CSV table of N, CA and C in Angstrom, one decimal:
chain,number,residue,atom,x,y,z
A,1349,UNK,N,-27.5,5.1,13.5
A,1349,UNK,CA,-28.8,5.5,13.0
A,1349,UNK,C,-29.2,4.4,11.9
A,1350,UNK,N,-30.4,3.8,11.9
A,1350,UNK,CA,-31.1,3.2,11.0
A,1350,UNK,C,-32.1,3.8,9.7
A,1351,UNK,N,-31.6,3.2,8.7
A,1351,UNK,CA,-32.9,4.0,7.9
A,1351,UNK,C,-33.3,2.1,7.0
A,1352,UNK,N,-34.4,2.5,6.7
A,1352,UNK,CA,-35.6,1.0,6.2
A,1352,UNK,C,-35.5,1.4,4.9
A,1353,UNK,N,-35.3,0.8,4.1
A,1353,UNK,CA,-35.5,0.6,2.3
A,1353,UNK,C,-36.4,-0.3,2.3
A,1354,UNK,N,-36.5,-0.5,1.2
A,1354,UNK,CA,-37.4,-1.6,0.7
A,1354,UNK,C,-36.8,-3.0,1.4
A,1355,UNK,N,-35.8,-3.8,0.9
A,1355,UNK,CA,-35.6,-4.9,1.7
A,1355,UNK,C,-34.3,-5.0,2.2
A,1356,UNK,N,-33.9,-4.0,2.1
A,1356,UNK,CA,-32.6,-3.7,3.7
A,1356,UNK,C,-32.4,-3.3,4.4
A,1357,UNK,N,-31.6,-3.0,5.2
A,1357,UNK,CA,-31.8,-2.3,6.8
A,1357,UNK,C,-30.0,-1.4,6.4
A,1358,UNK,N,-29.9,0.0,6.3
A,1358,UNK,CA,-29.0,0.7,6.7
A,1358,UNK,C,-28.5,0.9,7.9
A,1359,UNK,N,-27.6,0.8,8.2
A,1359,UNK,CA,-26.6,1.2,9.8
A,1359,UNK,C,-25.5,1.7,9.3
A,1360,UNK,N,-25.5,3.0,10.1
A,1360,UNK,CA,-24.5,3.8,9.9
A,1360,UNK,C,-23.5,3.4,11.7
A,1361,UNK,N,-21.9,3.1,11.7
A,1361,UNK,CA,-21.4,2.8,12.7
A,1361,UNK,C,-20.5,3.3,12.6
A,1362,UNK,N,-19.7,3.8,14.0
A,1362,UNK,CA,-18.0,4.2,13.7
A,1362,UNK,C,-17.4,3.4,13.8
A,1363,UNK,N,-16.0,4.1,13.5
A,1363,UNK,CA,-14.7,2.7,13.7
A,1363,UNK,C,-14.8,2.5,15.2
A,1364,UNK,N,-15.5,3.2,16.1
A,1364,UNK,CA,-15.0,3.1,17.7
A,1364,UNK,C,-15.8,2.1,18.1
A,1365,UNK,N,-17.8,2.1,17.6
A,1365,UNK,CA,-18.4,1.0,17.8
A,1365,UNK,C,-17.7,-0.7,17.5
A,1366,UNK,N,-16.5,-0.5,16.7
A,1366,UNK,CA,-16.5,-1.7,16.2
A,1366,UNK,C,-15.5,-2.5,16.8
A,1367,UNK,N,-15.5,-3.8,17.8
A,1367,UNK,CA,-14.7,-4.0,18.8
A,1367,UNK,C,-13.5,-4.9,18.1
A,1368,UNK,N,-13.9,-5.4,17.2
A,1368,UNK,CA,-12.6,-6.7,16.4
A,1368,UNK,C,-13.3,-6.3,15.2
A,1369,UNK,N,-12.3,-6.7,14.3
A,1369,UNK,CA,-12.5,-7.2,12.8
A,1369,UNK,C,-11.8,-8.4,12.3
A,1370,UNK,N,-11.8,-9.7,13.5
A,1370,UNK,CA,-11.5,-10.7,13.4
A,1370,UNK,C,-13.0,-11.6,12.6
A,1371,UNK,N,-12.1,-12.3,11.5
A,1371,UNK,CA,-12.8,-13.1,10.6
A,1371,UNK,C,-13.5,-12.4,9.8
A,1372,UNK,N,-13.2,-11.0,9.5
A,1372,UNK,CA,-13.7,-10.0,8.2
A,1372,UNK,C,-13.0,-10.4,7.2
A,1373,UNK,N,-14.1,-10.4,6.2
A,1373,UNK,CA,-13.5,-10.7,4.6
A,1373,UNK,C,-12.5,-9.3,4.1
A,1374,UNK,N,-11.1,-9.5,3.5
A,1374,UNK,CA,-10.6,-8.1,3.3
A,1374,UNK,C,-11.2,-7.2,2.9
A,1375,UNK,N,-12.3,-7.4,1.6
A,1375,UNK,CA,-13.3,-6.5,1.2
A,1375,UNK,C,-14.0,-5.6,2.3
A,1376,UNK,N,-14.4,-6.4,3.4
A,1376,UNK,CA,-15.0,-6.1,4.7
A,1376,UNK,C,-14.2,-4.6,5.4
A,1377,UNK,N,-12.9,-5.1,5.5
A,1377,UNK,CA,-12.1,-4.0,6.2
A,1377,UNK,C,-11.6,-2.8,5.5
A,1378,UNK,N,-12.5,-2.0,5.8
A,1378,UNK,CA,-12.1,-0.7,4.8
A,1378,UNK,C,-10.9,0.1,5.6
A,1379,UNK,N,-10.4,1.3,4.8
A,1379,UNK,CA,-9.3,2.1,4.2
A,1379,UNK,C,-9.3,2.9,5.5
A,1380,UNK,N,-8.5,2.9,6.6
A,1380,UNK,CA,-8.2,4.4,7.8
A,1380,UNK,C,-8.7,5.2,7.4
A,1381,UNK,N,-8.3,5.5,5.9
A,1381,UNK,CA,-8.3,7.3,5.2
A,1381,UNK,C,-9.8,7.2,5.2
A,1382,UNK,N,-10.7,6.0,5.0
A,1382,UNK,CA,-12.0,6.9,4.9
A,1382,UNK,C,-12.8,7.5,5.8
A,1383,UNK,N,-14.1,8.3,5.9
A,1383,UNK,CA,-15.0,8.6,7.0
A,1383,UNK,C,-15.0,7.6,7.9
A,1384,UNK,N,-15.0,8.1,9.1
A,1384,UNK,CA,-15.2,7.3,10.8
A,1384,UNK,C,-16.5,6.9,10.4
A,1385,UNK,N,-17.5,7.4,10.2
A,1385,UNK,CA,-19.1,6.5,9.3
A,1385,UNK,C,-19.0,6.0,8.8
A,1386,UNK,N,-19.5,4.7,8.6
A,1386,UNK,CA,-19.6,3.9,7.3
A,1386,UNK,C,-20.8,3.5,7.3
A,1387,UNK,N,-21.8,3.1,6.0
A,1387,UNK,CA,-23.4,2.9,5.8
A,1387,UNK,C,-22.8,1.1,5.4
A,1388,UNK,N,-23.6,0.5,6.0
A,1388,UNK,CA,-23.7,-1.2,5.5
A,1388,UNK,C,-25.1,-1.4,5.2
A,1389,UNK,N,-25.3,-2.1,4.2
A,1389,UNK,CA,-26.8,-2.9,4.1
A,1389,UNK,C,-26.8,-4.3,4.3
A,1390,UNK,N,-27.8,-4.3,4.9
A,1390,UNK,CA,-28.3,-5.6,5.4
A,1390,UNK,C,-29.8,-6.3,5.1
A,1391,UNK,N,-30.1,-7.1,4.0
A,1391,UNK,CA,-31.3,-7.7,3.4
A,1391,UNK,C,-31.8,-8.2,5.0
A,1392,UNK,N,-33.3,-7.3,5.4
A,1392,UNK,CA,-34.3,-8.1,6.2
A,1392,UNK,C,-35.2,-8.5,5.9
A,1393,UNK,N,-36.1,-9.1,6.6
A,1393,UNK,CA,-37.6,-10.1,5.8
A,1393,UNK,C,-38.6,-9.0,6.2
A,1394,UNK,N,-39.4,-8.0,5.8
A,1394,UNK,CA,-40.4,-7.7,6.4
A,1394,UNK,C,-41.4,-8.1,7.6
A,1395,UNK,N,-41.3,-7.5,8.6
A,1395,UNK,CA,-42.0,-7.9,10.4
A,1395,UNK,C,-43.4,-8.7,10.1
A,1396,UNK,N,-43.9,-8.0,9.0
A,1396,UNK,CA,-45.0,-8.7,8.8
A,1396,UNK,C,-45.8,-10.1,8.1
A,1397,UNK,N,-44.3,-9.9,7.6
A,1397,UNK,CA,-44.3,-11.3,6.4
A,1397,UNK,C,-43.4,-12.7,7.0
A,1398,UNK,N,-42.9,-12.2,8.2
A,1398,UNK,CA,-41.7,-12.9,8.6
A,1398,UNK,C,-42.2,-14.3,9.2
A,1399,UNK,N,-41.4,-15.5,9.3
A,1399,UNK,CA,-42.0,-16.7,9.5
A,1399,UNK,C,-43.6,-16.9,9.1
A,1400,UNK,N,-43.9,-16.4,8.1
A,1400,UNK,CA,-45.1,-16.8,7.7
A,1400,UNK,C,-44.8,-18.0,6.3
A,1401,UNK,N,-45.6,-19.2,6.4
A,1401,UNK,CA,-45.8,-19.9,5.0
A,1401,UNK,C,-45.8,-19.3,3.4
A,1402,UNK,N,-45.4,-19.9,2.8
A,1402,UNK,CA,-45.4,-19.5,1.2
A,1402,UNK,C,-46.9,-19.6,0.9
A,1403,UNK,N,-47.4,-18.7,0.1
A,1403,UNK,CA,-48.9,-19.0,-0.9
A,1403,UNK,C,-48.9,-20.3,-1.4
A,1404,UNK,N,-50.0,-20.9,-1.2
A,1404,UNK,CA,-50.1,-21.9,-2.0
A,1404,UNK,C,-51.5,-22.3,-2.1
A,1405,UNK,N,-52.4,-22.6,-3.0
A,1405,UNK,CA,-53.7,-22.9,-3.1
A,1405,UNK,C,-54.2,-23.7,-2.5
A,1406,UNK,N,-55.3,-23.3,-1.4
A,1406,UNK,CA,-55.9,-24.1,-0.6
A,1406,UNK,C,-57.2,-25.0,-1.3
A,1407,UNK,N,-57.2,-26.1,-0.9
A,1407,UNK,CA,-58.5,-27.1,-1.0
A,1407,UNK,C,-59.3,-26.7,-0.8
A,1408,UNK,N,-60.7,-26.5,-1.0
A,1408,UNK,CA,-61.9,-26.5,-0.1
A,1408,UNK,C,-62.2,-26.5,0.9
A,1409,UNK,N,-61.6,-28.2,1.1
A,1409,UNK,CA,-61.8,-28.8,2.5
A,1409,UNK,C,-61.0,-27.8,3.3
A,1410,UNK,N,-59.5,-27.6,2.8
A,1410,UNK,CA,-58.2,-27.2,3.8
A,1410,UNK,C,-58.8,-25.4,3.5
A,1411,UNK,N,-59.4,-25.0,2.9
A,1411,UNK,CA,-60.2,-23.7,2.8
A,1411,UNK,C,-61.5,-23.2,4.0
A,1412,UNK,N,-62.5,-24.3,4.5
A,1412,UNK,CA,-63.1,-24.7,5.2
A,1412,UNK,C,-62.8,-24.8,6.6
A,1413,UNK,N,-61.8,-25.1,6.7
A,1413,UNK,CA,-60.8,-25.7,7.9
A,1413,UNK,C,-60.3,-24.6,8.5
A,1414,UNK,N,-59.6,-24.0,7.6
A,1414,UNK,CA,-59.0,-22.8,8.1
A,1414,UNK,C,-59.9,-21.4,8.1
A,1415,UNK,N,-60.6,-21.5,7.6
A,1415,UNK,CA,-61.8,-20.4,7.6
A,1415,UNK,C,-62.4,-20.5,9.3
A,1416,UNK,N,-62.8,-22.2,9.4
A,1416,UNK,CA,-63.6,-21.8,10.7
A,1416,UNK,C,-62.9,-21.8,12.2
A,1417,UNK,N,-61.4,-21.7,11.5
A,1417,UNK,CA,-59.8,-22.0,12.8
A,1417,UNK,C,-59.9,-20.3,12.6
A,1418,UNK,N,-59.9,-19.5,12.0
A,1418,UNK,CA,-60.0,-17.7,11.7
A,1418,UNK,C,-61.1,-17.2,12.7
A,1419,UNK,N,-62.7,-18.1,12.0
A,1419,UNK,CA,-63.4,-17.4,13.4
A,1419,UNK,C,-63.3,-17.7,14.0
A,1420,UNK,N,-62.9,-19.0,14.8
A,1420,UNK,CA,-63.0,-19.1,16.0
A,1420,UNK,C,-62.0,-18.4,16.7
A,1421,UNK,N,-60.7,-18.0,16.2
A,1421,UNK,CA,-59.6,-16.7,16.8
A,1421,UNK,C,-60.0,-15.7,17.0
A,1422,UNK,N,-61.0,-15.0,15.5
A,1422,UNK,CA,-61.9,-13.7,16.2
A,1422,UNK,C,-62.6,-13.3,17.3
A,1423,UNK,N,-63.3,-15.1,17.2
A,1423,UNK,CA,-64.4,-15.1,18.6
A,1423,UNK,C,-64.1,-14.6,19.5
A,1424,UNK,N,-62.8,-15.1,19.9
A,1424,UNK,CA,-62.0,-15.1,21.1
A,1424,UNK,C,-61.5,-13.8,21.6
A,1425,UNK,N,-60.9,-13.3,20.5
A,1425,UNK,CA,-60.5,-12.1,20.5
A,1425,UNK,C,-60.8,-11.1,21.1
A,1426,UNK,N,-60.3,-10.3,22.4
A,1426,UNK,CA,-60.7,-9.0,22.8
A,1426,UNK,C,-60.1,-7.7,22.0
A,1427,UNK,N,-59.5,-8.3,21.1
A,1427,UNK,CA,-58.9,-6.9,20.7
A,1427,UNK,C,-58.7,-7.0,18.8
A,1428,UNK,N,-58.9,-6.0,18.1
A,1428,UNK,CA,-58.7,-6.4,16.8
A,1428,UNK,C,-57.3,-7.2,16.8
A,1429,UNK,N,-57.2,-7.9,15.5
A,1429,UNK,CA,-56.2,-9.2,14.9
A,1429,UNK,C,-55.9,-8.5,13.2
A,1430,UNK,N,-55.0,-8.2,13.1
A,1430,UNK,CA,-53.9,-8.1,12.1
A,1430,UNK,C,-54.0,-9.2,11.1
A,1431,UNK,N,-54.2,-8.7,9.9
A,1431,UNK,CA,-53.7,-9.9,8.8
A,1431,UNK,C,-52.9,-11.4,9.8
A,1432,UNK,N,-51.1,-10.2,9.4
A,1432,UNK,CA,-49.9,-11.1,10.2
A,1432,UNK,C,-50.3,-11.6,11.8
A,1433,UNK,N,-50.8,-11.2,12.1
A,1433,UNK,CA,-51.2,-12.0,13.3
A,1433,UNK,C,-52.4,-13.3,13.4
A,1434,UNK,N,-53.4,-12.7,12.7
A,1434,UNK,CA,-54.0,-13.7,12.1
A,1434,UNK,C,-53.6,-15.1,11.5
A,1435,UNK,N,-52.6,-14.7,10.8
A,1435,UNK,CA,-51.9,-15.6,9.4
A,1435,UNK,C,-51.1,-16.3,10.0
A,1436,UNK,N,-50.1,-15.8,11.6
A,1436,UNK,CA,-49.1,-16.7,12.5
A,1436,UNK,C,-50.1,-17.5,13.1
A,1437,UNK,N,-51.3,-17.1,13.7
A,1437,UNK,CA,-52.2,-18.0,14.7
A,1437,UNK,C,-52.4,-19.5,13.5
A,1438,UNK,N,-52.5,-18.9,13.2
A,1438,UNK,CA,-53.5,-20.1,12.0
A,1438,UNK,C,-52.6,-21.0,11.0
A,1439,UNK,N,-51.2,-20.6,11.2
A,1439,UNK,CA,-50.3,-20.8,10.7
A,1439,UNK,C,-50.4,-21.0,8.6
A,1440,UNK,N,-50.8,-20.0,8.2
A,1440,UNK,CA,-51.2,-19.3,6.8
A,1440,UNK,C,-50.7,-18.3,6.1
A,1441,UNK,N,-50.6,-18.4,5.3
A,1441,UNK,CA,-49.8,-16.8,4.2
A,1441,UNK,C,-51.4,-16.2,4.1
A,1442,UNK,N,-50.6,-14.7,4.3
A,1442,UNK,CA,-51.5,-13.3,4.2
A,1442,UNK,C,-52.1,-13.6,3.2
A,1443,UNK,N,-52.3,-13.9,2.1
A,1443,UNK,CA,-52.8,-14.0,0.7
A,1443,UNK,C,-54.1,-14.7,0.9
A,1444,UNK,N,-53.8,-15.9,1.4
A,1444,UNK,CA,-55.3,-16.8,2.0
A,1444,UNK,C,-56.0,-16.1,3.5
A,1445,UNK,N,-55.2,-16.1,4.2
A,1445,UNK,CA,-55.5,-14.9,5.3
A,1445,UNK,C,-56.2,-14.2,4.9
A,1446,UNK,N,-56.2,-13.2,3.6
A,1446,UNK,CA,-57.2,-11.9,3.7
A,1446,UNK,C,-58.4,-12.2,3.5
A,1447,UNK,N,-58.3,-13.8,1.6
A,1447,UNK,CA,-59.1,-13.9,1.3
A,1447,UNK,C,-60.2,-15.1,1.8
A,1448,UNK,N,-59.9,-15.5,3.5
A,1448,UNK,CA,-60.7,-16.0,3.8
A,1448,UNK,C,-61.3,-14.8,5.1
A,1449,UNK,N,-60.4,-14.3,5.4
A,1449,UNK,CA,-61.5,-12.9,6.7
A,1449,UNK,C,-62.5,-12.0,5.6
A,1450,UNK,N,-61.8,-11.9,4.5
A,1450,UNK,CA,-63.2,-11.1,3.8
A,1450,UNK,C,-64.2,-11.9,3.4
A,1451,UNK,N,-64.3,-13.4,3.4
A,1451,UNK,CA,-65.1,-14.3,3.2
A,1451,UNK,C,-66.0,-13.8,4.3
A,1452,UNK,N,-65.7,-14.4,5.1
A,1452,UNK,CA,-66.3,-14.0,6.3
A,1452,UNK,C,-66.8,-13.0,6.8
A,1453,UNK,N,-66.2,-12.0,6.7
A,1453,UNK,CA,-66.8,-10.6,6.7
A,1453,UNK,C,-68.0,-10.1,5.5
A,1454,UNK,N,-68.1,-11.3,4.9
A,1454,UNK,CA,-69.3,-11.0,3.8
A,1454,UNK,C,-70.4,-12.0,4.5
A,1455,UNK,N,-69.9,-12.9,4.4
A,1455,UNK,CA,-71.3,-13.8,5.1
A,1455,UNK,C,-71.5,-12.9,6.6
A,1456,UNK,N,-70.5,-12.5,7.4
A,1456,UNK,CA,-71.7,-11.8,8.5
A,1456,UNK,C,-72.4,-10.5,8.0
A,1457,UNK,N,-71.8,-9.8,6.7
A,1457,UNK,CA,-72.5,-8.5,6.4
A,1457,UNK,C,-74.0,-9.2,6.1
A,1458,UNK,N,-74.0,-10.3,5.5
A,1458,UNK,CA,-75.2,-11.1,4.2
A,1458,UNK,C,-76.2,-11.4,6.0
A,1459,UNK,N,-75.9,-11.6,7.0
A,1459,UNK,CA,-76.6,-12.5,7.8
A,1459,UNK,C,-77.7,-11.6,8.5
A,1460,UNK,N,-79.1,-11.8,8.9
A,1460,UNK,CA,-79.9,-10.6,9.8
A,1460,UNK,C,-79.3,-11.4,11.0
A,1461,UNK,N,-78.1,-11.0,11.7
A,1461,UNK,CA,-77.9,-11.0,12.9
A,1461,UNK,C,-77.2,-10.1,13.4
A,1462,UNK,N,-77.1,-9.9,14.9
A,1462,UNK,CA,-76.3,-9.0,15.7
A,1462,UNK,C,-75.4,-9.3,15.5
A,1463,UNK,N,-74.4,-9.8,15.1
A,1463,UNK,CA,-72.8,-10.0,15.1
A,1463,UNK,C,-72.3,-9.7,13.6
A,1464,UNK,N,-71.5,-8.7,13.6
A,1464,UNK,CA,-70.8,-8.5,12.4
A,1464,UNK,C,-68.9,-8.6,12.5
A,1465,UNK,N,-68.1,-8.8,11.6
A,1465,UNK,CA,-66.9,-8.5,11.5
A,1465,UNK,C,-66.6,-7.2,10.9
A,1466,UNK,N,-65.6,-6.5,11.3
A,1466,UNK,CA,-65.3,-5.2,10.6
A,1466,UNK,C,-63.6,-5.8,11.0
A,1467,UNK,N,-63.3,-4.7,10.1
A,1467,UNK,CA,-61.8,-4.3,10.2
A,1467,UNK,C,-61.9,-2.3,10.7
A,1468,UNK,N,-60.9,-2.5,12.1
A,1468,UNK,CA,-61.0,-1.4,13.0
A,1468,UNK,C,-59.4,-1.4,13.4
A,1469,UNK,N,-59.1,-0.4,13.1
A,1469,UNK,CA,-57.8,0.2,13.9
A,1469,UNK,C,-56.3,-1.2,13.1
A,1470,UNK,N,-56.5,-1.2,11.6
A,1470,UNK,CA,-56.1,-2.2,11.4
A,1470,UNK,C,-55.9,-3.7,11.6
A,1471,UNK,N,-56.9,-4.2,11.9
A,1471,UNK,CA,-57.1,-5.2,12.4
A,1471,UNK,C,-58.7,-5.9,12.5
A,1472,UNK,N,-58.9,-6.8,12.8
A,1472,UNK,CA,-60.3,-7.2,12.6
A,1472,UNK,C,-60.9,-7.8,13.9
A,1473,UNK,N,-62.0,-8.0,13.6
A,1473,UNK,CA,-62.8,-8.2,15.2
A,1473,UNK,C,-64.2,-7.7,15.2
A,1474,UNK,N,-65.1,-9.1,15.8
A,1474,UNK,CA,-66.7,-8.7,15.7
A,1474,UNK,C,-67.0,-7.8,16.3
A,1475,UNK,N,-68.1,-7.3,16.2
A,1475,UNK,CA,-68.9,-6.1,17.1
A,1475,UNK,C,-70.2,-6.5,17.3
């Protein structure tokens, strides 16, 4: 059984799951006498954040760039887009990611035209 913390992953396993304990650190190999369960932690990256770029302040220009690399992914899009999905297409941290889809999402609220961006079902996409 798994349970999610903040940035680790619990697994509870028996001694029967466990095929070798070749190349365990002694610390690693615990005591017969204890519980057939044992709980391990394991630090994971968050699904959402995972292979994504570090923050770092974008240029104008490199602000520009990536802004119109965003809509043109929406354009496309049949289906709402996720921050993290957005952020892997475009290859970007969430952080610029948001604050360029809400860019955008203001200039089409600001525009008298039929096309707007919304965020729907977590994710974003014109209507």
């Amino acid at each position: 059984m798994a349970k999610k913390k903040k940035d680790t992953l619990e697994i509870e396993a028996s001694r029967d799951d466990v095929d070798t304990m070749e190349g365990a650190l002694p610390e690693q190999i615990s005591d017969p006498e204890q519980d057939s369960a044992e709980s391990v932690e394991v630090p994971v990256h968050s699904t959402s954040e995972a292979g994504l770029p570090e923050y770092r302040e974008l240029s104008r220009e490199e602000m520009d760039q990536f802004r119109g690399l965003l809509e043109a992914v929406l354009f496309v899009s049949t289906e709402p887009q996720s921050l993290s999905v957005l952020a892997r297409q475009c290859n970007l941290d969430r952080v610029n990611t948001r604050i360029l889809v809400d860019s955008l999402m203001d200039d089409y609220a600001e525009r008298d035209g039929g096309v707007l961006l919304r965020e729907i079902s977590g994710g974003y996409q014109f209507v």
